[in-house]
Short mmCIF file of C-alpha atoms and ligand atoms in Angstrom, two decimals:
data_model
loop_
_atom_site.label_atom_id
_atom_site.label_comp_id
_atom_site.label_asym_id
_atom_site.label_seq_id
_atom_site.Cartn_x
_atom_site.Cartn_y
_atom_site.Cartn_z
CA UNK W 171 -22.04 -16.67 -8.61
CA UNK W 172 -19.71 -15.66 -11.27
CA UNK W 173 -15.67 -14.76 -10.63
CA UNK W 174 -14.40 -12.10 -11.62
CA UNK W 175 -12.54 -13.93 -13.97
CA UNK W 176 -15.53 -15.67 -15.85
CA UNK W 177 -17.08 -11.73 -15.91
CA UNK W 178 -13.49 -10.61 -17.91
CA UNK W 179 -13.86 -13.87 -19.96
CA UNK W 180 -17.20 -12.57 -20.86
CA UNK W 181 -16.61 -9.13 -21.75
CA UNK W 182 -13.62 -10.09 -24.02
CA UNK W 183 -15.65 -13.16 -25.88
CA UNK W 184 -18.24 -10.93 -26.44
CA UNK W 185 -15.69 -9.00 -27.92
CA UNK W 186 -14.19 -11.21 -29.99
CA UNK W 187 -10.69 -10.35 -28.52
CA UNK W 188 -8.30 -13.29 -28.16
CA UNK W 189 -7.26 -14.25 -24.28
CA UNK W 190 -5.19 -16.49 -22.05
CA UNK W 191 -5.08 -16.72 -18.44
CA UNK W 192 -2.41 -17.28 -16.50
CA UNK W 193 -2.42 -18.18 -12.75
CA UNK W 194 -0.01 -16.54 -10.61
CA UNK W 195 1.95 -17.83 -7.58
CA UNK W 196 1.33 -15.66 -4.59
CA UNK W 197 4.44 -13.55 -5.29
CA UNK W 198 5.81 -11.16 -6.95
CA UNK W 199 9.39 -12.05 -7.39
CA UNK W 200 11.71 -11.89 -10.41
CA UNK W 201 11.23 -15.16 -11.18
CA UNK W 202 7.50 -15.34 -11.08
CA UNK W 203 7.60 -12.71 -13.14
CA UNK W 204 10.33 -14.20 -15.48
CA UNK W 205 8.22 -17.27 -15.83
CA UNK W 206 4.64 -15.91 -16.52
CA UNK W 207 6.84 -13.41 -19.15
CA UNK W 208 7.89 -16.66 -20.74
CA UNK W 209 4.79 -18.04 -21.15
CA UNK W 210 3.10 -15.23 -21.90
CA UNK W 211 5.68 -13.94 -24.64
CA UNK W 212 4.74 -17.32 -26.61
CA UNK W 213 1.57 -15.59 -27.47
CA UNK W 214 2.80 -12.59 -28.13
CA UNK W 215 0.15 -10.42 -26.45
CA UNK W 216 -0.52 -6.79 -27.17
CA UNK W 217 -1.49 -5.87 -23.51
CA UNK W 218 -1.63 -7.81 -20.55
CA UNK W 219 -3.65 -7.13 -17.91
CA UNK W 220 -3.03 -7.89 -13.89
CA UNK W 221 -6.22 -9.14 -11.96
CA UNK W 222 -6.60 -9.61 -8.75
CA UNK W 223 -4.44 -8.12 -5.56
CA UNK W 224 -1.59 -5.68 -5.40
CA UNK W 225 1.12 -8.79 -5.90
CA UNK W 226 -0.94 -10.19 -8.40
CA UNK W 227 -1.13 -6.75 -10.24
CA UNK W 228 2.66 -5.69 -9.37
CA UNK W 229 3.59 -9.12 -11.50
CA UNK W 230 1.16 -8.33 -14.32
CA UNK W 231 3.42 -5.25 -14.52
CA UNK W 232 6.85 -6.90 -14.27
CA UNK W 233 5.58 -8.48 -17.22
CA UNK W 234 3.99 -6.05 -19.30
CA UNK W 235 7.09 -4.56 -18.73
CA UNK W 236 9.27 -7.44 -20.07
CA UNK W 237 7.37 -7.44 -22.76
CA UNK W 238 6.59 -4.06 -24.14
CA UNK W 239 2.70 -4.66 -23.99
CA UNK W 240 0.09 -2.50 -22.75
CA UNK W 241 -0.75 -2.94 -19.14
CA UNK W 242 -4.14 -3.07 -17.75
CA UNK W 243 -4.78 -3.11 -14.34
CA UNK W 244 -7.77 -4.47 -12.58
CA UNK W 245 -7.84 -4.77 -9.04
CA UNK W 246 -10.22 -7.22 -7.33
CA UNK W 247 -9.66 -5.42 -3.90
CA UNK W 248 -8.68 -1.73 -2.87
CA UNK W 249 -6.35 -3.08 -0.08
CA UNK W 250 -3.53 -0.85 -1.79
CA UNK W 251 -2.16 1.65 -4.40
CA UNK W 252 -0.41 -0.60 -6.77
CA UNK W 253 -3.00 -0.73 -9.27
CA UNK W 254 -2.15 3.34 -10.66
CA UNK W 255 1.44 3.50 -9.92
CA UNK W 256 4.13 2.82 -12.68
CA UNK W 257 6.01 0.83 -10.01
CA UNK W 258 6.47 -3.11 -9.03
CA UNK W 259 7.52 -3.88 -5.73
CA UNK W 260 9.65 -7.34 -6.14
CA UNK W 261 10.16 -9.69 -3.22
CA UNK W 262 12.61 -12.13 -2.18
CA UNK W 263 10.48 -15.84 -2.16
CA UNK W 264 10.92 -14.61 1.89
CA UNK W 265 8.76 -11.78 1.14
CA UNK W 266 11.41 -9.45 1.66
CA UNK W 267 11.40 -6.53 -0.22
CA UNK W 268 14.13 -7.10 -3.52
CA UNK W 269 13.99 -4.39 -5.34
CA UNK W 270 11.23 -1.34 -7.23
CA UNK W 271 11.03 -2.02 -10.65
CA UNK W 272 10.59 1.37 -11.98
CA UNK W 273 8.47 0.95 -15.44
CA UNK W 274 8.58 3.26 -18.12
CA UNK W 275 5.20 4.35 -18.30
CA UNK W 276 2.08 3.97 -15.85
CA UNK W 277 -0.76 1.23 -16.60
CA UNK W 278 -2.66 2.40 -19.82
CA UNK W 279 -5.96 1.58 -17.99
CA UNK W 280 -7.08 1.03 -14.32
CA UNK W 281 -10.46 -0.98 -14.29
CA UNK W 282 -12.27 -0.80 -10.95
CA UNK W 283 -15.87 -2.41 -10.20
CA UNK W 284 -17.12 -0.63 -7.01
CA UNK W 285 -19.64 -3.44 -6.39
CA UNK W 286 -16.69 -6.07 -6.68
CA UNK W 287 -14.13 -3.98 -4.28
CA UNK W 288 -17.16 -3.52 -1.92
CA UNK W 289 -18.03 -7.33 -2.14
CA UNK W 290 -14.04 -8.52 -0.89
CA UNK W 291 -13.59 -8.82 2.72
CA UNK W 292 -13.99 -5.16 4.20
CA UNK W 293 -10.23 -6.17 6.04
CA UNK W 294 -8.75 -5.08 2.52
CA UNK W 295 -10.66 -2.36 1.71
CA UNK W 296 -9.84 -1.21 5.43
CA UNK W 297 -5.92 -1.98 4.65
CA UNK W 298 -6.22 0.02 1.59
CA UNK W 299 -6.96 2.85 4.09
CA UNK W 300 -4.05 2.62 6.31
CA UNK W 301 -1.57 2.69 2.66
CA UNK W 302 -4.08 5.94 2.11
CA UNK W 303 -3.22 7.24 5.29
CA UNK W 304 0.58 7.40 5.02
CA UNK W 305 0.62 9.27 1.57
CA UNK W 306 -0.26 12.91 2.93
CA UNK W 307 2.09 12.08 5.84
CA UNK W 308 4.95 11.10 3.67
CA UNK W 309 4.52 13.30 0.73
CA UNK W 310 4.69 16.02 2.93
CA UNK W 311 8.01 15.05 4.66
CA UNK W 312 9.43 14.60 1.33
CA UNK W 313 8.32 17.96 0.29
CA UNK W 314 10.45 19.08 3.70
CA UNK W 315 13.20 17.15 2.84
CA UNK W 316 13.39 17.55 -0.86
CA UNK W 317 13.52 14.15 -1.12
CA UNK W 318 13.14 12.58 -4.94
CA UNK W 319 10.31 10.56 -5.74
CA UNK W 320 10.37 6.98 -7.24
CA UNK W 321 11.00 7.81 -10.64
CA UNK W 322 13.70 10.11 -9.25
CA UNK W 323 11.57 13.67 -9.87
CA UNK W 324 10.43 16.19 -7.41
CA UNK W 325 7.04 16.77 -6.24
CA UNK W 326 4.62 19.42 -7.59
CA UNK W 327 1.68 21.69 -6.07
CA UNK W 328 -0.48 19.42 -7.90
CA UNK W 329 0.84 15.80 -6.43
CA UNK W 330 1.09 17.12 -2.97
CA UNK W 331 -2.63 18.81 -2.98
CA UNK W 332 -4.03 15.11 -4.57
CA UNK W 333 -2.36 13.51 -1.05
CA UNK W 334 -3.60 16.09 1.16
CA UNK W 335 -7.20 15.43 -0.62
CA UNK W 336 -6.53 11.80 -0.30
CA UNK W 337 -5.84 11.76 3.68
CA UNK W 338 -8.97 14.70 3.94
CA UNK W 339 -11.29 12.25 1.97
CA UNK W 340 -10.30 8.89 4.24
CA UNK W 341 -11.03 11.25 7.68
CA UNK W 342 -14.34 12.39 6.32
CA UNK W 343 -15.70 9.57 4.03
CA UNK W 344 -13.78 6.60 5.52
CA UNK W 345 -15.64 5.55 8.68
CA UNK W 346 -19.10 5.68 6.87
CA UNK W 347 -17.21 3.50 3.47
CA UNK W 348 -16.19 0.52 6.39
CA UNK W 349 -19.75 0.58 7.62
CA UNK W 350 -21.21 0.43 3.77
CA UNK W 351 -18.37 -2.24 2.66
CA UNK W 352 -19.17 -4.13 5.80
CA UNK W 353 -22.61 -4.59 4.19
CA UNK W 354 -21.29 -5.43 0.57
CA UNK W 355 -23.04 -1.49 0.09
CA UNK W 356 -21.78 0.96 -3.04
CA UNK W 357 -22.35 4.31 -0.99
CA UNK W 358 -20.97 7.82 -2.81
CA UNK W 359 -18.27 7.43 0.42
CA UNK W 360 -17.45 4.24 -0.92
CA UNK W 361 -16.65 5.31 -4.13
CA UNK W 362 -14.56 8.32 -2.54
CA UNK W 363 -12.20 6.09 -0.27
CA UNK W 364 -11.77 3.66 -3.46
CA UNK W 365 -10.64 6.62 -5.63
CA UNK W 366 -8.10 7.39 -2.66
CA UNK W 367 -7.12 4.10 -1.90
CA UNK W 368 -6.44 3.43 -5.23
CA UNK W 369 -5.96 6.78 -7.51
CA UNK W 370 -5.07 9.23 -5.24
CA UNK W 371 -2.71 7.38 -2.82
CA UNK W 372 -1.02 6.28 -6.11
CA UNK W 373 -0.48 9.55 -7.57
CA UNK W 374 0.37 11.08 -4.29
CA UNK W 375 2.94 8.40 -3.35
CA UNK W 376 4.04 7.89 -6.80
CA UNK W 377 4.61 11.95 -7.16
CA UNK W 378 5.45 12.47 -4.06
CA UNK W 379 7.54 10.24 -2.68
CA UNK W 380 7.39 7.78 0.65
CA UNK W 381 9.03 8.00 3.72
CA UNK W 382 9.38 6.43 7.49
CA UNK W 383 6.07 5.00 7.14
CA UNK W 384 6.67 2.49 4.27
CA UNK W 385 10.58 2.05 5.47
CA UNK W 386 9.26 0.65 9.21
CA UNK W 387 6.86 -0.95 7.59
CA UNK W 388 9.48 -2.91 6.04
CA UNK W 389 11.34 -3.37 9.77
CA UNK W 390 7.55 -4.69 11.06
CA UNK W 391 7.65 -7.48 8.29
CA UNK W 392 10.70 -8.56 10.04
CA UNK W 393 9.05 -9.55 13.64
CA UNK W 394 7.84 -12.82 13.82
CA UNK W 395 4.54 -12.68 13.95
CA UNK W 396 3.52 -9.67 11.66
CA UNK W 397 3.46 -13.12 8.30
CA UNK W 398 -0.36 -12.20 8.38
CA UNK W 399 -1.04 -8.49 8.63
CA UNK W 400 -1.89 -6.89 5.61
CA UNK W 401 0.76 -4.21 3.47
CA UNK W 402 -1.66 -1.49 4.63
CA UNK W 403 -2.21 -2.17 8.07
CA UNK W 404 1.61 -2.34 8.49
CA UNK W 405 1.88 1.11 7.22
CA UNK W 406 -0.65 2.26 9.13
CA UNK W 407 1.06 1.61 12.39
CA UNK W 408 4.01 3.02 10.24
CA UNK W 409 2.58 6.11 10.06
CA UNK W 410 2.06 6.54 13.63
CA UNK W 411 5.78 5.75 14.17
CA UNK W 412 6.10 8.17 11.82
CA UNK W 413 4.34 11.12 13.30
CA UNK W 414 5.82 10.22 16.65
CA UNK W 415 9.50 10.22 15.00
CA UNK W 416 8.93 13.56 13.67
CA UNK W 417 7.29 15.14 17.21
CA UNK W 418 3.78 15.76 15.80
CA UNK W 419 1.39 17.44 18.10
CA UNK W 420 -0.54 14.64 20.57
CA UNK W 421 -3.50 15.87 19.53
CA UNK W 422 -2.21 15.53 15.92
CA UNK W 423 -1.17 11.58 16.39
CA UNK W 424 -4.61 11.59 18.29
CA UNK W 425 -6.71 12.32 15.29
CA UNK W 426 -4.60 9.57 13.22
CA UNK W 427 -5.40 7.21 15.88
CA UNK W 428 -8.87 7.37 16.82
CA UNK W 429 -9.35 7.58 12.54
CA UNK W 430 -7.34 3.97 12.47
CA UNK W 431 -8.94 2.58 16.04
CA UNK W 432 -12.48 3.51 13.84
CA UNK W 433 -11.89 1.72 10.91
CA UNK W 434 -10.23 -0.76 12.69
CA UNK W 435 -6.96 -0.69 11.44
CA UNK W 436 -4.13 -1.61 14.19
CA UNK W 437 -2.77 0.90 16.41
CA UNK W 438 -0.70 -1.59 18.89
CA UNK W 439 1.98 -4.04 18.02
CA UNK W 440 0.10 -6.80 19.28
CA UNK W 441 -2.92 -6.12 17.09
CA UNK W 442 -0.25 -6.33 14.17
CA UNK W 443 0.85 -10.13 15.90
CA UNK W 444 3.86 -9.30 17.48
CA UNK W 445 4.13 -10.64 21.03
CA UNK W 446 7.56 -10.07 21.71
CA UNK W 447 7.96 -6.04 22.32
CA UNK W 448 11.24 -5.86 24.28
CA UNK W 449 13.38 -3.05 22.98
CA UNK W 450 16.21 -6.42 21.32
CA UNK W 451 13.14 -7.59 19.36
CA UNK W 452 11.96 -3.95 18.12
CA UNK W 453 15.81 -3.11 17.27
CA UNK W 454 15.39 -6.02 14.87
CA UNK W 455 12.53 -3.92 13.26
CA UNK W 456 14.42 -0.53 13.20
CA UNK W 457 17.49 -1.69 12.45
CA UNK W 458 15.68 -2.78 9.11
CA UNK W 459 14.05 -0.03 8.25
CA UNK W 460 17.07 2.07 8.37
CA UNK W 461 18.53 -0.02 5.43
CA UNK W 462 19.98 1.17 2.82
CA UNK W 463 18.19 2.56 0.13
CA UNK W 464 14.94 2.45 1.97
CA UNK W 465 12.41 5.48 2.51
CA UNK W 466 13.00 6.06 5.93
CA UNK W 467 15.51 8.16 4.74
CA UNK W 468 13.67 10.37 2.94
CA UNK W 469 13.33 12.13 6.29
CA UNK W 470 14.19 15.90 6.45
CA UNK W 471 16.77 15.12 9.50
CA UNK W 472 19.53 11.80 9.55
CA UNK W 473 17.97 8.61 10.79
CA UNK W 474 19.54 6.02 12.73
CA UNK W 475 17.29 3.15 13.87
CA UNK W 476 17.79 4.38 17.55
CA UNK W 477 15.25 7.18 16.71
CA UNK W 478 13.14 4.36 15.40
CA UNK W 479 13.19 2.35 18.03
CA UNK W 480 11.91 4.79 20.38
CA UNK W 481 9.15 5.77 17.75
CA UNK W 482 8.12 2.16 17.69
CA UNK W 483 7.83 2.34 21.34
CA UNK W 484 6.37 4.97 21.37
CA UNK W 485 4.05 4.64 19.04
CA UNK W 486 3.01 1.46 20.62
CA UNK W 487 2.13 3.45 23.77
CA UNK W 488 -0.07 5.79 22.09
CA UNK W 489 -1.85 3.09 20.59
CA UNK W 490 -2.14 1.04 23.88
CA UNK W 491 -3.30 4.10 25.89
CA UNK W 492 -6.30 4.70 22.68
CA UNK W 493 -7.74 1.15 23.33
CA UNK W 494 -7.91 1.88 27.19
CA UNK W 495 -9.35 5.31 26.51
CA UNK W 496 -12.28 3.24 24.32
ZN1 ZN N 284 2.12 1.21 0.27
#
């Protein structure tokens, strides 16, 4: 069976269009990013093109960026909204968060295969779900708190309706688009959640803005234990830290939770790895994603990790009381 790669090498022989590929390391930090610009500036590309997951693409951009190129983006899995966005995320070599690299425009061209995304583990395309999920949630609160976006704009009718059609597509479409992915199936509902995954969670985050959900997402990455849960399923527990934090209705967090416990996207803090819950160890978590500079204070009220820690919590309860309701 063919990689993806050898199917891009294909296209662009056939083509006749010049190429070089590049490996990348597994992270997107500055100096990945530095390096691959180096090499890549010795050719002198006119566009460069990202392919593979949202690190892999979020380096691709670092460099277009570097380099003034075109950027083309093509994601191998729908595990998150990178691919759309004219934003990297840059880690420490820790994989803590260093810093967004705003870029000056958005990728010229986002190249999806639906039969690819629905061939990759369904895990990301399930993760991809749980970034999906936060983007009505947080768009909104930014909209309450007239919070700026990531460029530094406001939000418009048209960004915030795109979010709410992104979180109505994933509760209508996104149980029956696990169930097809889990059988390597294109379905029309596949296609849906891979345009919200990917288009419409990046335009609605992008436009929007992010809150609490991607800030204690950042405090989970701090646990021991969370090293192998997924960007999306992170903020998907974010989310319902989120909605707890900001007193949503029970039958409101409900709804998010039975979507997540149905797509199978964690709901408990054990099901994210963490084994060590005691309020010291969670502090660790909220005291994080009260940092400075991070979304969590895009909140329409003041935020002190205190009133995270007790989301966390409860959040966690929520989610424990869901499994022994199943
Ligand atoms: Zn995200």
């Amino acid at each position: 069976m063919s990689t993806v790669q050898d199917q891009v090498s294909a296209s662009l022989e056939e083509h006749s269009m010049e190429y070089h590929f590049e490996a990348f390391s597994g992270e997107c930090t500055r100096s990945s990013a530095a390096e691959l610009s180096e090499k890549a500036g010795k050719f002198g590309p006119d566009v460069v093109a990202g392919l593979g997951g949202g690190r892999a693409i979020d380096t691709a951009k670092a460099v277009s960026h570097e380099l003034g190129s075109a950027l083309v983006t093509i994601p191998t899995v729908a595990s998150n909204d990178a691919p759309c966005s004219a934003l990297s995320v840059q880690f420490t070599e820790n994989h803590v968060l260093d810093r967004f690299l705003i870029l000056e425009r958005n990728p010229d061209v986002v190249l999806v295969d639906s039969q690819v995304i629905a061939e990759a583990p369904t895990r990301y395309f399930v993760a991809g779900m749980g970034d999906a999920l936060a983007t009505w949630f947080e768009a909104y609160t930014c909209t309450k708190s007239s919070a700026k976006n990531l460029p530094g704009g406001v939000t418009t009718a048209a960004a915030l309706n795109l979010a709410r059609l992104c979180h109505d597509t994933l509760m209508e479409y996104g149980v029956s688009a696990k169930l097809a992915v889990d059988q390597d199936a294109v379905t029309p509902a596949v296609e849906k959640v891979i345009e919200a995954n990917i288009l419409l969670s990046g335009v609605g985050f992008e436009s929007s803005g992010l809150a609490a959900a991607h800030g204690i997402h950042e405090g989970l990455q701090a646990l021991e234990g969370t090293e192998g849960a997924l960007h999306g399923e992170l903020v998907a527990f974010g989310t319902i830290a989120q909605l707890v934090m900001e007193d949503y209705s029970k039958g409101e967090i409900d709804r998010v939770i039975d979507f997540c416990n149905a797509v199978g996207l964690p709901v408990t803090l054990r099901q994210l790895g963490v084994s060590d819950a005691s309020r010291e160890n969670l502090m660790k978590a909220a005291e994080v994603a009260c940092g400075e500079g991070l979304t969590t204070h895009n909140s329409y009220f003041e935020v002190n990790p205190d009133l995270v820690l007790e989301a966390i919590i409860g959040a966690n309860a929520l989610g424990d009381a869901s499994l022994k309701r199943s």
